[in-house]
Amino acid sequence: MKVEELEGFIASSFCRSHCVVAGSGTSAIYLVLRALGLRGKSVLMPSVVCPSPLYAVVASGMKLRFVDARLETFGLDLDDVSRRATPECRVLLAVHPFGYSLPREPLQRLAEQLNLLLIEDAAQGGWWLPPIPGSVTILSFGWEKPLSVGKGFWQTNGGRLSAKTSCWGGAVLTDDEQLAREMRLLRDQSPEVHMLTAGRCAGAVFGMPGPEMWWKPIRTFALDSVVEALRRWPENMETRCRVAAVYDRLLSHPSIRKPTSPPGPLWRYSVLLPNRFVRNRVLVKLAKLDVPAWRMYSPLHIRWGYLDKEGCSLNLPNSQEIGSRILNLLIEPDMADSDAVSFARALLSALCDLVVCAEERSF
């Protein structure tokens, strides 16, 4: 299959007029921002997200405006978007965190009210919803994402979990013909854009080299694998919904705060624990049991606050609370319900052990 054929297939699959493929979801964001020609203008984006979108924004020459999150959903606080938007803000990068979908109509109304181009980062979920008119959608086919084209695996390394996968790729979905044309010109005239990923962006912007495997161009992929990933999605979605429902049913505990969004085809099932100490101790216990669990994500504004014009004095209380309390559990398309039961029980057991220890110390 040729790249053009793949782009046509993806566009029709998502009821969009155009698709532009790239080396990763990060390079897809970069392509959009570069094609817009808004260098020096600002992008509103959440602080609780992986660093990859940040790298793409900075590499594109645009500025950052961090926005707080909602504790109930982990997603953008739309009220804070309104508070922090300025005339310099031209783009709203809305991430569907861990697969929990953002509210569609309020998001569309806000973008229209503030005259912002809405970019939906659907790398972790949300792409199955009807597209918002005038928006741009980002897809990712790598890093064990729900639409991953490669079979990866998780390994433990000194109590730390790391992902291993050999396939990458990303895409932009849009109904704007001119924007799609500009992105293709940029991509094809600058072959390195095919290979631009989080590692490459980070290296270019912050002097942090990325692994060579992050630099594979889209042309080296088995493009048919993307088609197969899309065709597998209905079965994949069913499994993810079922596993999320198992977690949701079992993880009813006074020390666990679950998001108010209903469990759907999630990328990771995520909860808030009482505080940083409890969360970190639970993670240590789970790692000893080889239970895949994470603390994603540390708020970006804490480390990269100087990129926002408000600097390191920026206060995003909900983002900081999420960063100190969040715990994520694995969901995979080939995961059995029994695995989810085992992981949930391990989490509950670790919490109970900590409660008992705390009670013993109080006497």
CSV table of C-alpha atoms in Angstrom, one decimal:
chain,number,residue,atom,x,y,z
A,1,MET,CA,0.0,0.0,0.0
A,2,LYS,CA,1.2,3.5,-0.9
A,3,VAL,CA,1.2,6.4,1.5
A,4,GLU,CA,-1.5,8.2,-0.5
A,5,GLU,CA,-3.7,5.1,-0.4
A,6,LEU,CA,-3.2,4.8,3.3
A,7,GLU,CA,-4.2,8.5,3.8
A,8,GLY,CA,-7.3,8.0,1.8
A,9,PHE,CA,-8.3,4.9,3.8
A,10,ILE,CA,-7.7,6.6,7.2
A,11,ALA,CA,-9.6,9.8,6.1
A,12,SER,CA,-12.7,7.8,5.0
A,13,SER,CA,-12.5,5.6,8.1
A,14,PHE,CA,-12.9,8.7,10.3
A,15,CYS,CA,-15.3,10.6,8.1
A,16,ARG,CA,-12.8,13.3,7.4
A,17,SER,CA,-11.8,14.9,4.1
A,18,HIS,CA,-8.1,14.7,4.5
A,19,CYS,CA,-5.4,12.7,6.3
A,20,VAL,CA,-1.7,13.4,6.4
A,21,VAL,CA,0.6,10.7,7.8
A,22,ALA,CA,3.8,11.4,9.7
A,23,GLY,CA,6.5,9.6,11.6
A,24,SER,CA,4.7,9.8,15.0
A,25,GLY,CA,1.9,11.6,16.8
A,26,THR,CA,4.5,14.2,17.9
A,27,SER,CA,5.5,14.9,14.3
A,28,ALA,CA,1.8,15.1,13.4
A,29,ILE,CA,1.3,17.9,15.9
A,30,TYR,CA,4.5,19.6,14.7
A,31,LEU,CA,3.2,19.5,11.1
A,32,VAL,CA,-0.1,21.1,12.0
A,33,LEU,CA,1.6,23.9,14.0
A,34,ARG,CA,4.2,24.6,11.3
A,35,ALA,CA,1.6,24.6,8.5
A,36,LEU,CA,-0.5,27.1,10.3
A,37,GLY,CA,2.3,29.7,10.1
A,38,LEU,CA,1.7,31.1,13.6
A,39,ARG,CA,5.2,31.3,14.8
A,40,GLY,CA,5.4,33.4,18.0
A,41,LYS,CA,1.7,32.9,18.8
A,42,SER,CA,0.6,30.8,21.8
A,43,VAL,CA,-0.9,27.3,22.2
A,44,LEU,CA,-3.1,26.5,25.2
A,45,MET,CA,-2.4,23.0,26.4
A,46,PRO,CA,-2.9,21.0,29.6
A,47,SER,CA,0.0,20.5,32.0
A,48,VAL,CA,-1.0,16.9,32.9
A,49,VAL,CA,0.1,15.2,29.7
A,50,CYS,CA,3.2,13.5,28.4
A,51,PRO,CA,6.0,15.8,27.3
A,52,SER,CA,5.7,15.0,23.6
A,53,PRO,CA,3.1,17.7,22.6
A,54,LEU,CA,5.3,20.2,24.5
A,55,TYR,CA,8.3,19.3,22.4
A,56,ALA,CA,6.3,19.7,19.2
A,57,VAL,CA,4.9,23.1,20.2
A,58,VAL,CA,8.4,24.5,21.1
A,59,ALA,CA,10.0,23.0,18.0
A,60,SER,CA,7.3,24.6,15.8
A,61,GLY,CA,8.3,28.1,17.1
A,62,MET,CA,5.0,28.7,19.0
A,63,LYS,CA,4.7,29.6,22.6
A,64,LEU,CA,3.0,27.7,25.5
A,65,ARG,CA,0.2,28.6,27.8
A,66,PHE,CA,-0.4,25.8,30.4
A,67,VAL,CA,-3.9,25.2,31.5
A,68,ASP,CA,-5.2,23.4,34.7
A,69,ALA,CA,-7.1,20.1,34.8
A,70,ARG,CA,-10.2,18.9,36.4
A,71,LEU,CA,-9.8,16.4,39.3
A,72,GLU,CA,-13.0,14.6,38.2
A,73,THR,CA,-11.9,13.8,34.6
A,74,PHE,CA,-8.1,14.5,34.4
A,75,GLY,CA,-8.9,16.6,31.3
A,76,LEU,CA,-8.8,20.3,30.5
A,77,ASP,CA,-10.5,22.7,32.9
A,78,LEU,CA,-12.5,24.7,30.3
A,79,ASP,CA,-13.1,27.5,32.8
A,80,ASP,CA,-9.3,27.9,33.2
A,81,VAL,CA,-8.9,27.9,29.5
A,82,SER,CA,-11.2,31.0,29.4
A,83,ARG,CA,-9.2,32.6,32.2
A,84,ARG,CA,-5.8,32.1,30.7
A,85,ALA,CA,-6.6,32.8,27.0
A,86,THR,CA,-5.2,36.0,25.6
A,87,PRO,CA,-5.3,37.5,22.1
A,88,GLU,CA,-2.0,35.9,21.4
A,89,CYS,CA,-3.5,32.4,21.9
A,90,ARG,CA,-4.5,30.9,18.6
A,91,VAL,CA,-4.6,27.2,19.2
A,92,LEU,CA,-6.2,25.0,21.8
A,93,LEU,CA,-4.5,21.6,22.1
A,94,ALA,CA,-7.1,19.3,23.8
A,95,VAL,CA,-5.9,16.0,25.0
A,96,HIS,CA,-8.2,13.1,25.8
A,97,PRO,CA,-6.2,11.8,28.8
A,98,PHE,CA,-5.8,8.1,29.2
A,99,GLY,CA,-8.8,7.6,26.9
A,100,TYR,CA,-11.3,9.6,29.0
A,101,SER,CA,-13.1,11.7,26.4
A,102,LEU,CA,-13.5,15.4,26.9
A,103,PRO,CA,-17.0,16.9,26.6
A,104,ARG,CA,-17.7,17.7,23.0
A,105,GLU,CA,-20.2,20.5,22.9
A,106,PRO,CA,-18.6,22.7,25.6
A,107,LEU,CA,-15.2,22.2,23.9
A,108,GLN,CA,-16.6,23.3,20.6
A,109,ARG,CA,-18.4,26.3,22.0
A,110,LEU,CA,-15.3,27.4,23.9
A,111,ALA,CA,-13.0,27.1,20.8
A,112,GLU,CA,-15.5,29.1,18.7
A,113,GLN,CA,-16.0,31.8,21.5
A,114,LEU,CA,-12.3,32.3,21.8
A,115,ASN,CA,-11.6,32.0,18.1
A,116,LEU,CA,-9.1,29.1,18.6
A,117,LEU,CA,-8.2,26.3,16.3
A,118,LEU,CA,-9.1,23.2,18.1
A,119,ILE,CA,-6.5,20.3,17.9
A,120,GLU,CA,-7.7,17.1,19.5
A,121,ASP,CA,-4.8,15.0,20.6
A,122,ALA,CA,-6.5,11.6,20.3
A,123,ALA,CA,-3.4,9.5,20.7
A,124,GLN,CA,-4.8,7.9,23.8
A,125,GLY,CA,-8.5,7.9,22.8
A,126,GLY,CA,-11.5,10.0,21.7
A,127,TRP,CA,-11.0,9.6,18.0
A,128,TRP,CA,-14.1,7.3,17.8
A,129,LEU,CA,-16.4,10.2,18.6
A,130,PRO,CA,-17.9,12.4,15.8
A,131,PRO,CA,-15.4,15.0,14.7
A,132,ILE,CA,-15.9,18.6,15.9
A,133,PRO,CA,-16.5,20.9,12.9
A,134,GLY,CA,-13.4,22.9,12.1
A,135,SER,CA,-11.2,20.8,14.4
A,136,VAL,CA,-8.0,18.9,13.6
A,137,THR,CA,-7.5,15.4,15.1
A,138,ILE,CA,-4.1,13.8,15.9
A,139,LEU,CA,-3.7,10.0,15.8
A,140,SER,CA,-0.8,7.9,17.1
A,141,PHE,CA,0.1,4.3,16.0
A,142,GLY,CA,2.9,3.7,18.4
A,143,TRP,CA,4.0,3.3,22.0
A,144,GLU,CA,1.3,0.7,22.8
A,145,LYS,CA,-1.4,3.2,22.0
A,146,PRO,CA,-4.9,1.9,21.4
A,147,LEU,CA,-4.2,2.1,17.6
A,148,SER,CA,-0.7,0.7,17.9
A,149,VAL,CA,0.5,-1.0,14.7
A,150,GLY,CA,3.2,-3.0,16.5
A,151,LYS,CA,3.2,-5.7,19.1
A,152,GLY,CA,5.1,-4.3,22.1
A,153,PHE,CA,5.7,-5.6,25.6
A,154,TRP,CA,6.4,-4.2,29.0
A,155,GLN,CA,9.5,-5.1,31.0
A,156,THR,CA,10.6,-4.4,34.5
A,157,ASN,CA,14.1,-2.9,35.0
A,158,GLY,CA,15.1,-2.4,38.6
A,159,GLY,CA,11.5,-1.8,39.6
A,160,ARG,CA,10.8,0.5,36.7
A,161,LEU,CA,8.6,-0.3,33.8
A,162,SER,CA,9.6,0.5,30.3
A,163,ALA,CA,7.8,-0.1,27.0
A,164,LYS,CA,9.3,-1.9,24.1
A,165,THR,CA,7.8,-1.7,20.6
A,166,SER,CA,9.3,-1.6,17.1
A,167,CYS,CA,6.6,0.2,15.2
A,168,TRP,CA,5.7,3.9,15.0
A,169,GLY,CA,3.6,6.3,13.1
A,170,GLY,CA,1.0,9.1,13.4
A,171,ALA,CA,-1.5,11.0,11.4
A,172,VAL,CA,-3.4,14.3,11.1
A,173,LEU,CA,-7.2,14.3,10.3
A,174,THR,CA,-8.7,17.5,8.9
A,175,ASP,CA,-11.4,18.9,6.6
A,176,ASP,CA,-9.3,21.9,5.6
A,177,GLU,CA,-7.9,21.3,2.2
A,178,GLN,CA,-5.4,24.2,2.3
A,179,LEU,CA,-4.1,23.0,5.7
A,180,ALA,CA,-3.7,19.5,4.4
A,181,ARG,CA,-1.8,20.7,1.3
A,182,GLU,CA,0.5,22.9,3.5
A,183,MET,CA,1.3,19.9,5.7
A,184,ARG,CA,2.1,17.6,2.8
A,185,LEU,CA,4.4,20.2,1.3
A,186,LEU,CA,6.2,20.7,4.6
A,187,ARG,CA,6.6,17.0,5.1
A,188,ASP,CA,7.7,16.2,1.6
A,189,GLN,CA,10.1,19.1,1.2
A,190,SER,CA,11.6,18.3,4.6
A,191,PRO,CA,12.2,14.6,4.7
A,192,GLU,CA,13.4,14.7,8.3
A,193,VAL,CA,9.8,15.5,9.3
A,194,HIS,CA,9.0,12.0,8.5
A,195,MET,CA,11.3,11.0,11.3
A,196,LEU,CA,10.4,13.8,13.8
A,197,THR,CA,9.3,12.2,17.0
A,198,ALA,CA,9.4,13.1,20.7
A,199,GLY,CA,13.1,12.2,21.0
A,200,ARG,CA,14.1,14.2,17.9
A,201,CYS,CA,12.1,17.2,19.1
A,202,ALA,CA,13.6,17.0,22.6
A,203,GLY,CA,17.1,16.7,21.1
A,204,ALA,CA,16.5,19.7,18.8
A,205,VAL,CA,15.0,21.9,21.5
A,206,PHE,CA,16.5,20.9,24.8
A,207,GLY,CA,19.7,19.1,23.8
A,208,MET,CA,18.3,15.7,24.9
A,209,PRO,CA,19.2,12.9,22.5
A,210,GLY,CA,16.5,10.3,21.8
A,211,PRO,CA,17.0,6.6,21.0
A,212,GLU,CA,17.6,5.8,17.3
A,213,MET,CA,14.4,3.7,17.3
A,214,TRP,CA,12.5,7.0,17.7
A,215,TRP,CA,13.8,8.3,14.4
A,216,LYS,CA,12.2,5.8,12.0
A,217,PRO,CA,10.4,7.4,9.1
A,218,ILE,CA,6.8,6.5,8.2
A,219,ARG,CA,8.0,5.1,4.9
A,220,THR,CA,9.8,2.2,6.6
A,221,PHE,CA,6.7,0.9,8.3
A,222,ALA,CA,4.5,-1.8,7.0
A,223,LEU,CA,1.7,0.5,6.0
A,224,ASP,CA,-0.7,-2.4,5.8
A,225,SER,CA,-0.3,-2.7,9.6
A,226,VAL,CA,-2.1,0.6,10.1
A,227,VAL,CA,-5.1,-0.7,8.0
A,228,GLU,CA,-5.1,-3.9,10.1
A,229,ALA,CA,-5.0,-1.9,13.4
A,230,LEU,CA,-8.1,0.1,12.3
A,231,ARG,CA,-9.9,-3.1,11.3
A,232,ARG,CA,-9.1,-4.6,14.6
A,233,TRP,CA,-10.4,-1.6,16.6
A,234,PRO,CA,-13.9,-2.9,17.2
A,235,GLU,CA,-12.6,-6.0,18.9
A,236,ASN,CA,-9.9,-3.9,20.7
A,237,MET,CA,-12.5,-1.5,21.9
A,238,GLU,CA,-14.7,-4.2,23.3
A,239,THR,CA,-11.8,-5.6,25.3
A,240,ARG,CA,-10.8,-2.2,26.6
A,241,CYS,CA,-14.3,-1.4,27.7
A,242,ARG,CA,-14.7,-4.8,29.4
A,243,VAL,CA,-11.4,-4.5,31.3
A,244,ALA,CA,-12.1,-0.9,32.3
A,245,ALA,CA,-15.5,-2.1,33.7
A,246,VAL,CA,-13.8,-4.8,35.7
A,247,TYR,CA,-11.4,-2.2,37.3
A,248,ASP,CA,-14.3,0.1,37.9
A,249,ARG,CA,-16.4,-2.5,39.6
A,250,LEU,CA,-13.6,-3.8,41.9
A,251,LEU,CA,-11.8,-0.6,42.8
A,252,SER,CA,-14.5,0.8,45.1
A,253,HIS,CA,-12.5,1.8,48.2
A,254,PRO,CA,-12.6,4.9,50.5
A,255,SER,CA,-9.0,5.7,49.6
A,256,ILE,CA,-9.5,5.5,45.8
A,257,ARG,CA,-11.0,8.4,43.9
A,258,LYS,CA,-12.3,7.3,40.4
A,259,PRO,CA,-13.0,9.8,37.6
A,260,THR,CA,-16.6,10.7,37.0
A,261,SER,CA,-16.3,9.9,33.3
A,262,PRO,CA,-17.8,6.5,32.6
A,263,PRO,CA,-15.3,3.7,31.8
A,264,GLY,CA,-15.0,3.2,28.1
A,265,PRO,CA,-12.3,2.0,25.7
A,266,LEU,CA,-9.5,3.4,27.9
A,267,TRP,CA,-5.8,3.5,27.3
A,268,ARG,CA,-5.0,3.3,31.0
A,269,TYR,CA,-7.4,3.0,33.9
A,270,SER,CA,-6.4,5.9,36.2
A,271,VAL,CA,-7.4,6.7,39.8
A,272,LEU,CA,-6.3,9.2,42.5
A,273,LEU,CA,-4.9,7.8,45.8
A,274,PRO,CA,-4.9,9.8,49.1
A,275,ASN,CA,-1.5,11.5,48.7
A,276,ARG,CA,1.9,11.2,47.2
A,277,PHE,CA,3.3,9.1,50.0
A,278,VAL,CA,0.5,6.5,49.7
A,279,ARG,CA,0.7,6.5,45.9
A,280,ASN,CA,4.5,6.0,45.8
A,281,ARG,CA,4.4,3.2,48.5
A,282,VAL,CA,1.7,1.4,46.5
A,283,LEU,CA,3.7,1.6,43.4
A,284,VAL,CA,6.7,0.0,45.1
A,285,LYS,CA,4.5,-2.8,46.4
A,286,LEU,CA,3.0,-3.4,42.9
A,287,ALA,CA,6.4,-3.3,41.2
A,288,LYS,CA,7.6,-6.1,43.6
A,289,LEU,CA,4.5,-8.2,42.4
A,290,ASP,CA,5.3,-7.4,38.7
A,291,VAL,CA,2.0,-5.5,38.4
A,292,PRO,CA,2.2,-2.9,35.6
A,293,ALA,CA,1.3,0.4,37.1
A,294,TRP,CA,2.5,4.0,36.6
A,295,ARG,CA,2.3,7.6,37.9
A,296,MET,CA,1.5,9.5,34.7
A,297,TYR,CA,2.0,12.4,34.4
A,298,SER,CA,4.1,14.8,36.4
A,299,PRO,CA,2.7,18.3,35.6
A,300,LEU,CA,4.7,19.9,32.8
A,301,HIS,CA,4.5,23.4,34.2
A,302,ILE,CA,6.6,22.4,37.2
A,303,ARG,CA,9.6,21.6,35.1
A,304,TRP,CA,8.9,23.7,32.0
A,305,GLY,CA,7.1,26.6,33.6
A,306,TYR,CA,9.7,29.0,32.2
A,307,LEU,CA,8.3,28.3,28.7
A,308,ASP,CA,5.0,29.9,29.8
A,309,LYS,CA,5.2,33.7,30.0
A,310,GLU,CA,4.0,33.5,33.6
A,311,GLY,CA,7.1,31.5,34.4
A,312,CYS,CA,7.7,29.2,37.3
A,313,SER,CA,5.2,31.2,39.5
A,314,LEU,CA,2.4,29.5,37.6
A,315,ASN,CA,0.0,27.9,40.0
A,316,LEU,CA,-2.2,25.0,38.6
A,317,PRO,CA,-3.4,23.3,41.9
A,318,ASN,CA,-5.4,20.6,40.3
A,319,SER,CA,-2.6,19.5,37.9
A,320,GLN,CA,-0.2,19.4,40.9
A,321,GLU,CA,-2.7,17.3,42.9
A,322,ILE,CA,-3.2,14.9,40.0
A,323,GLY,CA,0.6,14.6,39.5
A,324,SER,CA,1.1,13.7,43.2
A,325,ARG,CA,-1.8,11.3,43.6
A,326,ILE,CA,-2.5,9.6,40.2
A,327,LEU,CA,-1.9,5.9,39.6
A,328,ASN,CA,-2.5,4.2,36.2
A,329,LEU,CA,-3.2,0.5,35.6
A,330,LEU,CA,-2.6,-1.4,32.4
A,331,ILE,CA,-5.2,-2.1,29.7
A,332,GLU,CA,-4.3,-4.0,26.6
A,333,PRO,CA,-6.3,-5.5,23.7
A,334,ASP,CA,-5.2,-9.1,24.5
A,335,MET,CA,-5.8,-8.7,28.3
A,336,ALA,CA,-8.0,-11.2,30.1
A,337,ASP,CA,-10.5,-10.2,32.7
A,338,SER,CA,-8.6,-12.3,35.2
A,339,ASP,CA,-5.5,-10.1,34.7
A,340,ALA,CA,-7.6,-7.0,35.6
A,341,VAL,CA,-9.0,-8.8,38.6
A,342,SER,CA,-5.4,-9.7,39.8
A,343,PHE,CA,-4.1,-6.2,39.3
A,344,ALA,CA,-7.1,-4.6,41.1
A,345,ARG,CA,-6.8,-7.0,44.0
A,346,ALA,CA,-3.1,-6.3,44.3
A,347,LEU,CA,-3.8,-2.6,44.4
A,348,LEU,CA,-6.5,-3.0,47.1
A,349,SER,CA,-4.2,-5.3,49.1
A,350,ALA,CA,-1.3,-2.8,49.0
A,351,LEU,CA,-3.7,0.0,50.2
A,352,CYS,CA,-5.0,-2.2,53.0
A,353,ASP,CA,-1.4,-3.0,54.1
A,354,LEU,CA,-0.6,0.7,54.3
A,355,VAL,CA,-3.7,1.5,56.3
A,356,VAL,CA,-2.9,-1.2,58.8
A,357,CYS,CA,0.7,0.1,59.1
A,358,ALA,CA,-0.6,3.6,59.7
A,359,GLU,CA,-3.0,2.4,62.4
A,360,GLU,CA,-0.3,0.5,64.1
A,361,ARG,CA,2.0,3.5,64.2
A,362,SER,CA,-0.7,5.6,65.7
A,363,PHE,CA,-0.9,3.5,68.9
